mmCIF file of C-alpha atoms and ligand atoms in Angstrom:
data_model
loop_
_atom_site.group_PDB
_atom_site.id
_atom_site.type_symbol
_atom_site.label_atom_id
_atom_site.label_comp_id
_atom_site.label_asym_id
_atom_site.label_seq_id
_atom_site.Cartn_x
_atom_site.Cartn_y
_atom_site.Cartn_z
ATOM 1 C CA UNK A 1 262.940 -26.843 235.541
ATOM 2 C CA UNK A 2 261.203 -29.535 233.168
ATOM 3 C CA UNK A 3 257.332 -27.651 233.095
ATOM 4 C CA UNK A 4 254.954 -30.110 232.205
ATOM 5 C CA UNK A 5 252.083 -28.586 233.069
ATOM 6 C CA UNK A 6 249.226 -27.840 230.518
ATOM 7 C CA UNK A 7 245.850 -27.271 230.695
ATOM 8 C CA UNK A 8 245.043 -27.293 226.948
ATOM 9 C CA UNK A 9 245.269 -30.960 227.411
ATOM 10 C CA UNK A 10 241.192 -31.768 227.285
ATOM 11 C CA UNK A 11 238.980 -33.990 225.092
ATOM 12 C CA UNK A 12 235.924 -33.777 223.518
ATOM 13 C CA UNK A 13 234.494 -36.666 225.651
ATOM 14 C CA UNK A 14 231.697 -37.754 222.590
ATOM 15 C CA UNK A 15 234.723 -38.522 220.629
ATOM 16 C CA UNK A 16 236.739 -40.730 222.869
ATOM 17 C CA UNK A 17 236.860 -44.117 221.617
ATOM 18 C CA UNK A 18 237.312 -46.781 224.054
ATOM 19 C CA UNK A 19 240.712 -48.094 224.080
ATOM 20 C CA UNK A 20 243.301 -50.223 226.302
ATOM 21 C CA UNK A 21 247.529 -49.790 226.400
ATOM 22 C CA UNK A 22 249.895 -52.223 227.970
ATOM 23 C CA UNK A 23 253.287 -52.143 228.876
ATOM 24 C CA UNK A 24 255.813 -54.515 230.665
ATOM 25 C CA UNK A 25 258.592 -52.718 233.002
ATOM 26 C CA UNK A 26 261.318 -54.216 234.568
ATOM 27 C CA UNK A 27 262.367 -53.612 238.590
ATOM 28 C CA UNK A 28 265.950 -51.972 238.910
ATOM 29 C CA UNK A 29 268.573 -52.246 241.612
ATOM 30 C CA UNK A 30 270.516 -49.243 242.746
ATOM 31 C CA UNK A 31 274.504 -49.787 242.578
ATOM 32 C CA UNK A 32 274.885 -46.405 244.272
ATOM 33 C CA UNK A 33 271.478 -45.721 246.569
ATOM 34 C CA UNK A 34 269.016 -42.828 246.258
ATOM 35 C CA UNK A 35 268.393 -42.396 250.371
ATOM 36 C CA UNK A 36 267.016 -38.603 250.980
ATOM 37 C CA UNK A 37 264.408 -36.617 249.094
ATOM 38 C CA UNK A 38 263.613 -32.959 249.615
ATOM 39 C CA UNK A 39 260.524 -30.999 247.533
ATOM 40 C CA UNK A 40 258.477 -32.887 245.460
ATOM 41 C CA UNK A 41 260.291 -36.151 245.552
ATOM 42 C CA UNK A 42 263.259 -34.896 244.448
ATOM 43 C CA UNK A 43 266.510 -36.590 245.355
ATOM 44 C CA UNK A 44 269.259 -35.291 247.852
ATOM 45 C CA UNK A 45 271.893 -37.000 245.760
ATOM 46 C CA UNK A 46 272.336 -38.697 242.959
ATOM 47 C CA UNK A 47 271.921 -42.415 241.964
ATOM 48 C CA UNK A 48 272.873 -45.175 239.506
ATOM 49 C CA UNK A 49 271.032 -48.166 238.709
ATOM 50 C CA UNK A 50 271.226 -51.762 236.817
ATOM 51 C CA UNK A 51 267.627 -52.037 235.209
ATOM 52 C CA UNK A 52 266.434 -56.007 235.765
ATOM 53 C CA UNK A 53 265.121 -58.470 233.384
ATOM 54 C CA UNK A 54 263.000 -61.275 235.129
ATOM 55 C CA UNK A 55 261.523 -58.887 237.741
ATOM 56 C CA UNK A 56 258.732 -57.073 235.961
ATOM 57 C CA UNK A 57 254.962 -55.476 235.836
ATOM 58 C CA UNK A 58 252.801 -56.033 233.444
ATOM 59 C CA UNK A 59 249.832 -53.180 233.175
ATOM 60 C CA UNK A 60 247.031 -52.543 231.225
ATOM 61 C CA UNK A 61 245.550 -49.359 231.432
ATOM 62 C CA UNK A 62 241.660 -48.986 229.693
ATOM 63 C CA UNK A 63 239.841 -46.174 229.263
ATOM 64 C CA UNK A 64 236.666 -44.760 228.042
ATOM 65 C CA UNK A 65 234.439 -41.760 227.906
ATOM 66 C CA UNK A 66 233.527 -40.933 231.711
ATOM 67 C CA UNK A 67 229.720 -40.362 231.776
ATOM 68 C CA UNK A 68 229.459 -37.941 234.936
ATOM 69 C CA UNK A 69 232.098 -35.448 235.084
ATOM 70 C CA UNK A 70 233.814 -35.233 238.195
ATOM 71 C CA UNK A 71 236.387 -33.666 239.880
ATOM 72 C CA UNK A 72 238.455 -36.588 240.899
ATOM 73 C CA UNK A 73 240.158 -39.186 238.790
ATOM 74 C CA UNK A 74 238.115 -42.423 238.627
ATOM 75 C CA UNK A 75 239.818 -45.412 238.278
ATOM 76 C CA UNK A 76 239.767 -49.070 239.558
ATOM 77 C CA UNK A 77 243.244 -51.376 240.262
ATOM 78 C CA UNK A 78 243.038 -54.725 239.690
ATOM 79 C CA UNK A 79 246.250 -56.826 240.889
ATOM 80 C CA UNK A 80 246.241 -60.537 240.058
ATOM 81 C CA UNK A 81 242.725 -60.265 238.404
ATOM 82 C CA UNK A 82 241.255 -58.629 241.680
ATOM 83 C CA UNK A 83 240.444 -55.609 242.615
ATOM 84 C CA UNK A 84 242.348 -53.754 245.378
ATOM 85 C CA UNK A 85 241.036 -51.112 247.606
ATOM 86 C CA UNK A 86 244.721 -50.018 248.565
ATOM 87 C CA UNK A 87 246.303 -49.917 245.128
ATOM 88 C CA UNK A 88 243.269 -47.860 244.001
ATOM 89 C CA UNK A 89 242.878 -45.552 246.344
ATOM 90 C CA UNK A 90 247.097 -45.301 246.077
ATOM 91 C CA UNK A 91 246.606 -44.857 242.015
ATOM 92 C CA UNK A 92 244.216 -42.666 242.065
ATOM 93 C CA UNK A 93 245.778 -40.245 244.660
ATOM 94 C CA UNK A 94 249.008 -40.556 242.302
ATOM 95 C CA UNK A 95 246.982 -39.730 238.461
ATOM 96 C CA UNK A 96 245.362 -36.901 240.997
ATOM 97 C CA UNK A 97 248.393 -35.393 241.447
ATOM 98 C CA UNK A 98 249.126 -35.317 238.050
ATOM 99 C CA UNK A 99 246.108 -33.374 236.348
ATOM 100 C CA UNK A 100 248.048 -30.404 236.389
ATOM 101 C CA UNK A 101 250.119 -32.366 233.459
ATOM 102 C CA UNK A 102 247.124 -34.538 232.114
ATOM 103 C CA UNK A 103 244.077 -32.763 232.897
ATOM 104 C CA UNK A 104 242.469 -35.068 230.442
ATOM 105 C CA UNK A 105 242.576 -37.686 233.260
ATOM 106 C CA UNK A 106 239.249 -36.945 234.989
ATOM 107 C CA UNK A 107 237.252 -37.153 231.537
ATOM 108 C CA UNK A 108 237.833 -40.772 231.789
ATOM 109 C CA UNK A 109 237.211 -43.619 233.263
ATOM 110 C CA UNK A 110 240.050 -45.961 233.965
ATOM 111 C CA UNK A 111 240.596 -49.706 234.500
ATOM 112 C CA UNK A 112 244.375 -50.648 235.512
ATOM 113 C CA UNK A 113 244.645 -54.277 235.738
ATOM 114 C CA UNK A 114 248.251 -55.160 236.909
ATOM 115 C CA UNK A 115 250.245 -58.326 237.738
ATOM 116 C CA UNK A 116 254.092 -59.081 238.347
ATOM 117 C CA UNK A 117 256.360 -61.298 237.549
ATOM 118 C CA UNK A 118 257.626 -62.440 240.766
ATOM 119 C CA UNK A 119 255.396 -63.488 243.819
ATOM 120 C CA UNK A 120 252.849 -61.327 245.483
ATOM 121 C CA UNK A 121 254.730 -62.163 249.226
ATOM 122 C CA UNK A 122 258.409 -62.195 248.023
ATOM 123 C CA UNK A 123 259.369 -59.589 249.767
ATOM 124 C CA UNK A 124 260.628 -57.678 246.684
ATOM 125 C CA UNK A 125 259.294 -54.109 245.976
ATOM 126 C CA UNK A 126 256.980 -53.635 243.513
ATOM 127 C CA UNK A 127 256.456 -49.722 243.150
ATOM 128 C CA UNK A 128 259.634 -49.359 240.831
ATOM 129 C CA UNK A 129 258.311 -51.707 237.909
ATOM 130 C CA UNK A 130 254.784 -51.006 239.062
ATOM 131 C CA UNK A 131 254.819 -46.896 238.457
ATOM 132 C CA UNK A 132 257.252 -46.786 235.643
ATOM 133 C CA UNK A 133 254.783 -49.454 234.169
ATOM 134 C CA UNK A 134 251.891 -47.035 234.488
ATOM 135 C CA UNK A 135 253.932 -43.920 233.603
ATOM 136 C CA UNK A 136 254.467 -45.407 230.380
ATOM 137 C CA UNK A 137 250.889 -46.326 229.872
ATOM 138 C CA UNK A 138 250.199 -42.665 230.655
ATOM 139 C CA UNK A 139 252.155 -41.019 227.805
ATOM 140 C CA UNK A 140 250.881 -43.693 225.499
ATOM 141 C CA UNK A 141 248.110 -42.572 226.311
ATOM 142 C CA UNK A 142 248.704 -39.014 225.718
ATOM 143 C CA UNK A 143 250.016 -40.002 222.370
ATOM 144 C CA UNK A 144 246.770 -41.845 221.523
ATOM 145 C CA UNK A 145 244.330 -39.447 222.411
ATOM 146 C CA UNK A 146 246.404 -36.533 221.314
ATOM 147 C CA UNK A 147 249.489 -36.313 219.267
ATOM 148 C CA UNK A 148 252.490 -38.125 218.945
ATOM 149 C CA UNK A 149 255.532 -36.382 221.164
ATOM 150 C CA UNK A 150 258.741 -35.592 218.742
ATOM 151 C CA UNK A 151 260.976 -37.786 219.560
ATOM 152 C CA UNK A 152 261.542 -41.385 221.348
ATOM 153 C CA UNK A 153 263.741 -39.437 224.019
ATOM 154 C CA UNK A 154 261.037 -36.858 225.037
ATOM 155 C CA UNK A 155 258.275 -40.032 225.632
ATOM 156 C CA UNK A 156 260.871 -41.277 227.786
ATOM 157 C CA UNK A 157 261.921 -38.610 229.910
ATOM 158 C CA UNK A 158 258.473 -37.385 230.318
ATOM 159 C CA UNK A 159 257.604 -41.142 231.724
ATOM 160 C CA UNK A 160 260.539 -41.323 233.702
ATOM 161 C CA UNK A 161 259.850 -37.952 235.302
ATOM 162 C CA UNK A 162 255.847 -39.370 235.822
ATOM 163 C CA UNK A 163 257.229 -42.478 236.992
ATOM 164 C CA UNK A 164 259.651 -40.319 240.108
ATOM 165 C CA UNK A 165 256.369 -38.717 241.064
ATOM 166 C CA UNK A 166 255.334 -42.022 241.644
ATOM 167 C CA UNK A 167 258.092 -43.507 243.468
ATOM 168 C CA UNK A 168 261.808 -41.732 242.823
ATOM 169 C CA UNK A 169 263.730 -45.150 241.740
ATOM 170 C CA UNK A 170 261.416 -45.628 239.695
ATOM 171 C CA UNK A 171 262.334 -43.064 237.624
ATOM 172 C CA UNK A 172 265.338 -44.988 236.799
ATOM 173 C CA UNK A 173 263.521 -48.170 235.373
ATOM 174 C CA UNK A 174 262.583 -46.296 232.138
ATOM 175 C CA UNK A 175 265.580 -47.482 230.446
ATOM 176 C CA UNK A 176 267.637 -50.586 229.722
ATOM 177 C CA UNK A 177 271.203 -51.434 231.350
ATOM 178 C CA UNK A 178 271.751 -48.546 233.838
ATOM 179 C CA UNK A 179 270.429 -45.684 234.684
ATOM 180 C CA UNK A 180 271.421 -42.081 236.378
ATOM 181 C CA UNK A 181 268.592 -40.305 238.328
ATOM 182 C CA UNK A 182 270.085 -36.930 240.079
ATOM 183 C CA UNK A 183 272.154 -33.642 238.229
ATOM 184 C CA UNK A 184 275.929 -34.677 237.801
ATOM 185 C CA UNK A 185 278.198 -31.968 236.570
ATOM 186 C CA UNK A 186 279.814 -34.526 234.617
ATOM 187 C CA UNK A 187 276.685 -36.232 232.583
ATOM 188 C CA UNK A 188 275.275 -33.524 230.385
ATOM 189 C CA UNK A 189 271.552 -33.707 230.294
ATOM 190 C CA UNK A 190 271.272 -35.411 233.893
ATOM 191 C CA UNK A 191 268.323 -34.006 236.257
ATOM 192 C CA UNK A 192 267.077 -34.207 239.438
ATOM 193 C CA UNK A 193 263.870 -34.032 237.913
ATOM 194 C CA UNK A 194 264.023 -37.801 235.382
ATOM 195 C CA UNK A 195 266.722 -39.891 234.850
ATOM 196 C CA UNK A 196 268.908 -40.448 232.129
ATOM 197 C CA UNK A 197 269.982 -43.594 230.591
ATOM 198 C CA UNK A 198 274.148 -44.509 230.312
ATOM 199 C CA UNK A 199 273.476 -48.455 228.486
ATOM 200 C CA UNK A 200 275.555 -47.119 225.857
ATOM 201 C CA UNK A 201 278.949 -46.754 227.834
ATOM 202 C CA UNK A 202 278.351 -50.089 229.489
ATOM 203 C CA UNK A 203 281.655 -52.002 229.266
ATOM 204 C CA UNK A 204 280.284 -55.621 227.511
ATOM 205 C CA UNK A 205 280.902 -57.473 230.890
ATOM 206 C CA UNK A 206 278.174 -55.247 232.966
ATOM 207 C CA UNK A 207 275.553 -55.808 229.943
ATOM 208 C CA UNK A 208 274.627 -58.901 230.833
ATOM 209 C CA UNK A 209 275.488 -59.118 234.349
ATOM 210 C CA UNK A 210 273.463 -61.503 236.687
ATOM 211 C CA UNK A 211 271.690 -60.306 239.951
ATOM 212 C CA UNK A 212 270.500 -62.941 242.058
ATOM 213 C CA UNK A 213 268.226 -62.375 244.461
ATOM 214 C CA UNK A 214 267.939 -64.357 248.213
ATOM 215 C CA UNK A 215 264.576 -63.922 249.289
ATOM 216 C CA UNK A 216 266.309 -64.022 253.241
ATOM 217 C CA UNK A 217 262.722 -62.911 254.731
ATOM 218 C CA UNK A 218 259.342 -62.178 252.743
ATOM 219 C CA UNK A 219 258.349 -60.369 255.598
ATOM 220 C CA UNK A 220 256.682 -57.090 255.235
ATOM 221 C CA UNK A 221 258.933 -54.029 255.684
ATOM 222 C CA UNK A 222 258.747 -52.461 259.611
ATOM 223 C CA UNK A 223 259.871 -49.078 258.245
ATOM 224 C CA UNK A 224 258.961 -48.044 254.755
ATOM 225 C CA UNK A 225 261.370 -46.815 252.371
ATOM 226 C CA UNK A 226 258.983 -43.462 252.751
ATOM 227 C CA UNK A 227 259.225 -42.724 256.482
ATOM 228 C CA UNK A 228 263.072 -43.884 255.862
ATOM 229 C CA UNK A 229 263.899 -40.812 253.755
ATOM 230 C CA UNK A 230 262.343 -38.662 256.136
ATOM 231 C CA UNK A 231 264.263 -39.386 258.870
ATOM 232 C CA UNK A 232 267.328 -38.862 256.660
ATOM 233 C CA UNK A 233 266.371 -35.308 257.271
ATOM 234 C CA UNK A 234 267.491 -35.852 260.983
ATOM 235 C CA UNK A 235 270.559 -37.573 259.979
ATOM 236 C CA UNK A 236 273.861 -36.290 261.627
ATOM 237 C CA UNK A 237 275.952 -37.989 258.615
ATOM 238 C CA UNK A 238 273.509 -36.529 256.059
ATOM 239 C CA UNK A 239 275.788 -33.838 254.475
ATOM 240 C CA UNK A 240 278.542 -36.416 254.003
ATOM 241 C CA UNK A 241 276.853 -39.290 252.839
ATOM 242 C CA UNK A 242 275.304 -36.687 249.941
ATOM 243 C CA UNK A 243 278.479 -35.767 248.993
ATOM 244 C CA UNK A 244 279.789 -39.085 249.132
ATOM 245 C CA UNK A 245 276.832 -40.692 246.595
ATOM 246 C CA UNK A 246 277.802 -37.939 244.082
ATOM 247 C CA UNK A 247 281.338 -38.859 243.922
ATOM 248 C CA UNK A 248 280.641 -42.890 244.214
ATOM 249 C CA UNK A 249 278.038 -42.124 241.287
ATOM 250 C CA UNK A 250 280.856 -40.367 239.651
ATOM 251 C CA UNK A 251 282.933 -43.200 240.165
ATOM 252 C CA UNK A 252 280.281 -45.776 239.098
ATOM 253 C CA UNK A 253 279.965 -44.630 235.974
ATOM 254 C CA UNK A 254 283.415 -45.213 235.177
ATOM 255 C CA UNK A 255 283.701 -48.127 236.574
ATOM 256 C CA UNK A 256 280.626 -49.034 234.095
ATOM 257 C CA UNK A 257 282.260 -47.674 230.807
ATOM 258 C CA UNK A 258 285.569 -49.609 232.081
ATOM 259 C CA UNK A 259 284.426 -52.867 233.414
ATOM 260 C CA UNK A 260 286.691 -53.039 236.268
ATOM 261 C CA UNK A 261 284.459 -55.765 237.995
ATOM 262 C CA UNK A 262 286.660 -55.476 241.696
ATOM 263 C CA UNK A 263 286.118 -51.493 241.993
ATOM 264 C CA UNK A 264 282.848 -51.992 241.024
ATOM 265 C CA UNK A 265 282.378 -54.830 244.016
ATOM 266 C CA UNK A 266 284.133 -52.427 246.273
ATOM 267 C CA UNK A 267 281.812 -49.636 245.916
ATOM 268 C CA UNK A 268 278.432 -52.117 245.512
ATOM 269 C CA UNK A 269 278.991 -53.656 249.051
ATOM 270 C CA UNK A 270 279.945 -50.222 250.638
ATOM 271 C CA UNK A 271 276.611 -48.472 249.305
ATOM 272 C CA UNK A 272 274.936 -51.467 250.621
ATOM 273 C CA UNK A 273 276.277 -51.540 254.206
ATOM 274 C CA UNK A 274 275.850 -47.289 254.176
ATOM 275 C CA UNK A 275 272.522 -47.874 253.001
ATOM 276 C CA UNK A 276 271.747 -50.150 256.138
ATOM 277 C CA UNK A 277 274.009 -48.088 258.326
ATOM 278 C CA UNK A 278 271.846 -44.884 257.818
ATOM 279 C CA UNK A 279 268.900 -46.376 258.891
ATOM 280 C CA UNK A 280 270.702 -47.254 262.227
ATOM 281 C CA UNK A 281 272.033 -43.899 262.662
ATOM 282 C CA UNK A 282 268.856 -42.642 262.147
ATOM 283 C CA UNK A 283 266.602 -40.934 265.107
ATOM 284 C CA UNK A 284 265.025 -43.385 266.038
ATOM 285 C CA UNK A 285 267.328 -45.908 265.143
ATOM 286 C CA UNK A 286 265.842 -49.107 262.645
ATOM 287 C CA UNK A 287 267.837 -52.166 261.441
ATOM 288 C CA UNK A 288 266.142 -54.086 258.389
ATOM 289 C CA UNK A 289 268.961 -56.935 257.634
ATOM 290 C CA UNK A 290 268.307 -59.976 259.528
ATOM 291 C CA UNK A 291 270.440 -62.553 260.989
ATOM 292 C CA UNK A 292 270.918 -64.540 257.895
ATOM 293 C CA UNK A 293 271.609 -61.436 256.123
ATOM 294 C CA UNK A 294 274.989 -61.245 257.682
ATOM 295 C CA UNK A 295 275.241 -64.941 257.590
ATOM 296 C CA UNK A 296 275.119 -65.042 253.898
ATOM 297 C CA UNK A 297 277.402 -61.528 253.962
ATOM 298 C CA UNK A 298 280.078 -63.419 255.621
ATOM 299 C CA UNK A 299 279.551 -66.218 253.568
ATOM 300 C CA UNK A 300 279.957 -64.398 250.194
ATOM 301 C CA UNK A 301 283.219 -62.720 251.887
ATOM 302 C CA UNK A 302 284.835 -65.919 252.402
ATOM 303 C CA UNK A 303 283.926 -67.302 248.823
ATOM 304 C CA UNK A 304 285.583 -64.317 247.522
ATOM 305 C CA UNK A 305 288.742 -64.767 249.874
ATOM 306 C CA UNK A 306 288.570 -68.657 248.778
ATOM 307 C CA UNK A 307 287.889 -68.424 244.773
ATOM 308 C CA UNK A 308 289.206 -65.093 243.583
ATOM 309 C CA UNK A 309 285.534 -64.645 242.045
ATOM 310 C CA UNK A 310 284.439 -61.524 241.343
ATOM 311 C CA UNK A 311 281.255 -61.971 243.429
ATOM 312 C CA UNK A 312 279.860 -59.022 245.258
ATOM 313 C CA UNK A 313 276.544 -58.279 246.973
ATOM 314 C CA UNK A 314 274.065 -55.662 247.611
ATOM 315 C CA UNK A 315 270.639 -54.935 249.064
ATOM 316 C CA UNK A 316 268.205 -52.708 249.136
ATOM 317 C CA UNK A 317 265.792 -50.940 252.014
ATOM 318 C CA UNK A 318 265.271 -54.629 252.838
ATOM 319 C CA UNK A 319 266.850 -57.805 254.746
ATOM 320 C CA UNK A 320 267.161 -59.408 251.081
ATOM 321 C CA UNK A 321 270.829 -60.197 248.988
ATOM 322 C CA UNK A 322 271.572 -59.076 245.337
ATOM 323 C CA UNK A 323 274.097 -61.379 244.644
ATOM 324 C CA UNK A 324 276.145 -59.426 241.404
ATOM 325 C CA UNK A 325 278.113 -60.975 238.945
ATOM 326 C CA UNK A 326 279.803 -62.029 235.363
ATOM 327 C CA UNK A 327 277.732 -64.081 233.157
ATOM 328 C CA UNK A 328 281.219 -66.063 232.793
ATOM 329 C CA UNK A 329 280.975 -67.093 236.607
ATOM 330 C CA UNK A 330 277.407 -68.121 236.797
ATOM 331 C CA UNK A 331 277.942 -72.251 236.928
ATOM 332 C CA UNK A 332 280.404 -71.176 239.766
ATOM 333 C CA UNK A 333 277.700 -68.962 241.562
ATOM 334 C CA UNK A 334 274.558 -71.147 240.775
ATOM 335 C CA UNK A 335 276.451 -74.066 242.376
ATOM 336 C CA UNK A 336 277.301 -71.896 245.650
ATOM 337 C CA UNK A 337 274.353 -70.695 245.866
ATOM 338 C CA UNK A 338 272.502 -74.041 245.908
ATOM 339 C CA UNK A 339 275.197 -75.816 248.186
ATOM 340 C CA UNK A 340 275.252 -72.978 250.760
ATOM 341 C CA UNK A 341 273.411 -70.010 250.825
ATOM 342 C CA UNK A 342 269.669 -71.429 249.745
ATOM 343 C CA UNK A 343 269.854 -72.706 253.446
ATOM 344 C CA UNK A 344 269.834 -69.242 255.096
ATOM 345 C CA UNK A 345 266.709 -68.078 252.765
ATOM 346 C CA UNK A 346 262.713 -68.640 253.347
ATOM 347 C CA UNK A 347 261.340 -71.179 251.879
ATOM 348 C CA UNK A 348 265.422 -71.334 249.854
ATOM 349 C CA UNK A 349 264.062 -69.184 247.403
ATOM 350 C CA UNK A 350 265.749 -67.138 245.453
ATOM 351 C CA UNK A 351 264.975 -65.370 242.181
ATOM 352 C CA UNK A 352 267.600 -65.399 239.152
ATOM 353 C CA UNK A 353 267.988 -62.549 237.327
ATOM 354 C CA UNK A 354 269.836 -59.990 234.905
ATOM 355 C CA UNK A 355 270.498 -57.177 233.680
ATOM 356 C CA UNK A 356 267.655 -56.487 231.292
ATOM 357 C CA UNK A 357 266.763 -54.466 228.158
ATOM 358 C CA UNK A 358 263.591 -52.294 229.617
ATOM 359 C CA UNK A 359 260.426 -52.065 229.279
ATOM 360 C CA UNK A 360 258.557 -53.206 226.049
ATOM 361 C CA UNK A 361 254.844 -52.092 225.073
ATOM 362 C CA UNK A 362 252.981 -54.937 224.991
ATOM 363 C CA UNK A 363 249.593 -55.946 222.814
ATOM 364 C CA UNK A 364 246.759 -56.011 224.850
ATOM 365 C CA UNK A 365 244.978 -59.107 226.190
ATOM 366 C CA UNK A 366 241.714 -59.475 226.377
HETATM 367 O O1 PMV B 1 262.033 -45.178 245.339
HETATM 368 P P1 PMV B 1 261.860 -45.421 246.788
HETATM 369 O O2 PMV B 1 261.244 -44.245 247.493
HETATM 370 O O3 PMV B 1 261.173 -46.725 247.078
HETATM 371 O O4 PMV B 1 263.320 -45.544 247.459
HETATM 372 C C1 PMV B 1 264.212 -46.538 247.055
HETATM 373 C C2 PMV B 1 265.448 -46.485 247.830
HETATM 374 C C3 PMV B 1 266.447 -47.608 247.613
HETATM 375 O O5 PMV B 1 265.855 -48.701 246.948
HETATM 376 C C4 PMV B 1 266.932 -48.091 248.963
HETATM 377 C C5 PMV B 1 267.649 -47.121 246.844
HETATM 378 C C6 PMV B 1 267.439 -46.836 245.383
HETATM 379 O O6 PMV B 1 268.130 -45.937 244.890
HETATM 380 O O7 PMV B 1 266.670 -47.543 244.720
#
């Protein structure tokens, strides 16, 4: 067990300096789905992710001297410039839980102003870029106001394991390329507890691999991803699917180090459709795909059948397509999915995207 727990981490509040850290982090998409938790958002099986490029948060985190000590956390959220009642109340329930670690927390008092790259309605979760963003902000800040940590890997596993407390995938967004979150007896140093990152056995054709996504409906969500890994506990194909996402990740990852772009279709669409096929065998049942979803499914099946492309799709807790492919088919796929898929989307929107390098710290704005 990763212990980061420790209370010697206090300041002298007269010699806090004001100060601000920002940081940019990417969204990721799961290639073989976290779907389960147990404990303290820890996951039932493990998971593999692409980290994106285009779909991002960008944080700044401020902080000063608190001048009333309290027992909370106090902090304000600002998304888009304004502040949000939610968010905060959201943030500072999450930097609450985490004064065991950073006890430090409720000496200050915080500012988070916070935007992302794609649009507010899109239908596109936020929390993964959103809470790795602020994880990393966090342990730059515990570097600032304290002392460096050893080495470049310890600052990220300690965000990435802030990040999961967060929101588990976010865990994964950490890193560049792809990403493990879970224990796999065959990737040393892999935890349940942060993930690990696996760029460096990416086969050249996954590095720069697009993801497309078709905004099908910006609707909100009528079952969160949260109540959705509850009633996983419920589930009667629970034990199997488990076992199942440790082998797939297994598989995945060498898939990944190969490039075998058709295996790694196969098992992309088949995590997708379990994924979506959980929820409906859950008590009480829930479908999230829509009617266009399987429009555009069928769609992409028969472009495949026609074309030979290597052009595979997944989704996430949503009704929304990640269309995944080689950089050398994207005229091919751009052209498709102007001609006939942008039909079956609201307002045809999609977002283009890729496989990205992670986040970056950022110099602050004023
Ligand atoms: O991190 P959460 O609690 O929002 O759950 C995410 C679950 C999926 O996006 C459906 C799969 C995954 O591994 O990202």
């Amino acid at each position: 067990m990763t212990d980061y727990k420790n209370p010697g981490l206090t300041l002298i509040s007269s010699e806090v300096s004001p100060g601000a850290i920002r940081w940019r982090s990417p969204s990721n998409i799961a290639l073989v789905k976290y779907w389960g938790k147990h404990g303290v958002q820890l996951p039932r099986n493990p998971s593999v992710s692409f980290t994106l490029d285009g779909a991002a948060t960008d944080t700044t985190l401020s902080y000063k001297a608190r001048e009333l000590a309290g027992e909370g956390v106090e902090v304000e959220l600002y998304l888009d410039g304004e502040l949000n009642k939610g968010f905060t109340e959201r943030t500072k329930l999450f930097l609450e839980k985490l004064l065991p670690v950073y006890p430090f927390l409720k000496q200050l008092s915080l500012k988070i102003k916070t935007s992302n790259s794609f649009p507010h309605s899109a239908g596109i979760a936020s929390s993964a870029s959103g809470m790795s963003a602020l994880a990393l902000c966090l342990v730059s800040l515990e570097e600032e106001l304290f002392e460096p940590l050893k080495e470049r890997s310890e600052f990220n596993k300690k965000a990435s394991y802030l990040a999961r407390l967060g929101s588990g995938s976010a865990c994964r967004s950490v890193y560049g390329g792809a990403a493990v979150w879970g224990a796999l007896t065959a990737l040393e140093g892999s935890s349940d507890e942060f993930a690990v990152p696996v760029s460096e056995s990416l086969h050249t054709v996954f590095q720069d691999y697009h993801d497309d996504i078709l905004l099908i409906s910006k609707s909100e969500k009528s079952v969160s991803s949260r109540a959705g890994h509850g009633l996983m506990e419920g589930n009667p194909y629970a034990t199997a699917r488990y076992a199942q996402a440790t082998r797939r990740t297994d598989e995945m990852l060498s898939v990944l180090r190969q490039g075998n772009v058709e295996r790694f279709g196969e098992i992309l669409e088949s995590e997708a459709l379990t994924l979506h096929a959980l929820m409906m065998s859950s008590h009480p049942p829930y479908i999230l795909i829509r009617p266009n979803t399987l429009t555009v499914i069928e769609k992409i099946h028969q472009y495949r059948a026609d074309t030979g492309l290597p052009l595979y799709f997944t989704l996430d807790a949503g009704p929304n397509l990640h269309l995944l492919y080689p950089h050398s088919i994207a005229a091919e796929v751009k052209k498709f999915i102007r001609e006939q898929l942008l039909y079956f989307c609201e307002d045809k929107m999609y977002l283009a995207d890729r496989v990205g390098k992670g986040p970056e710290r950022l110099e602050v704005s004023e």
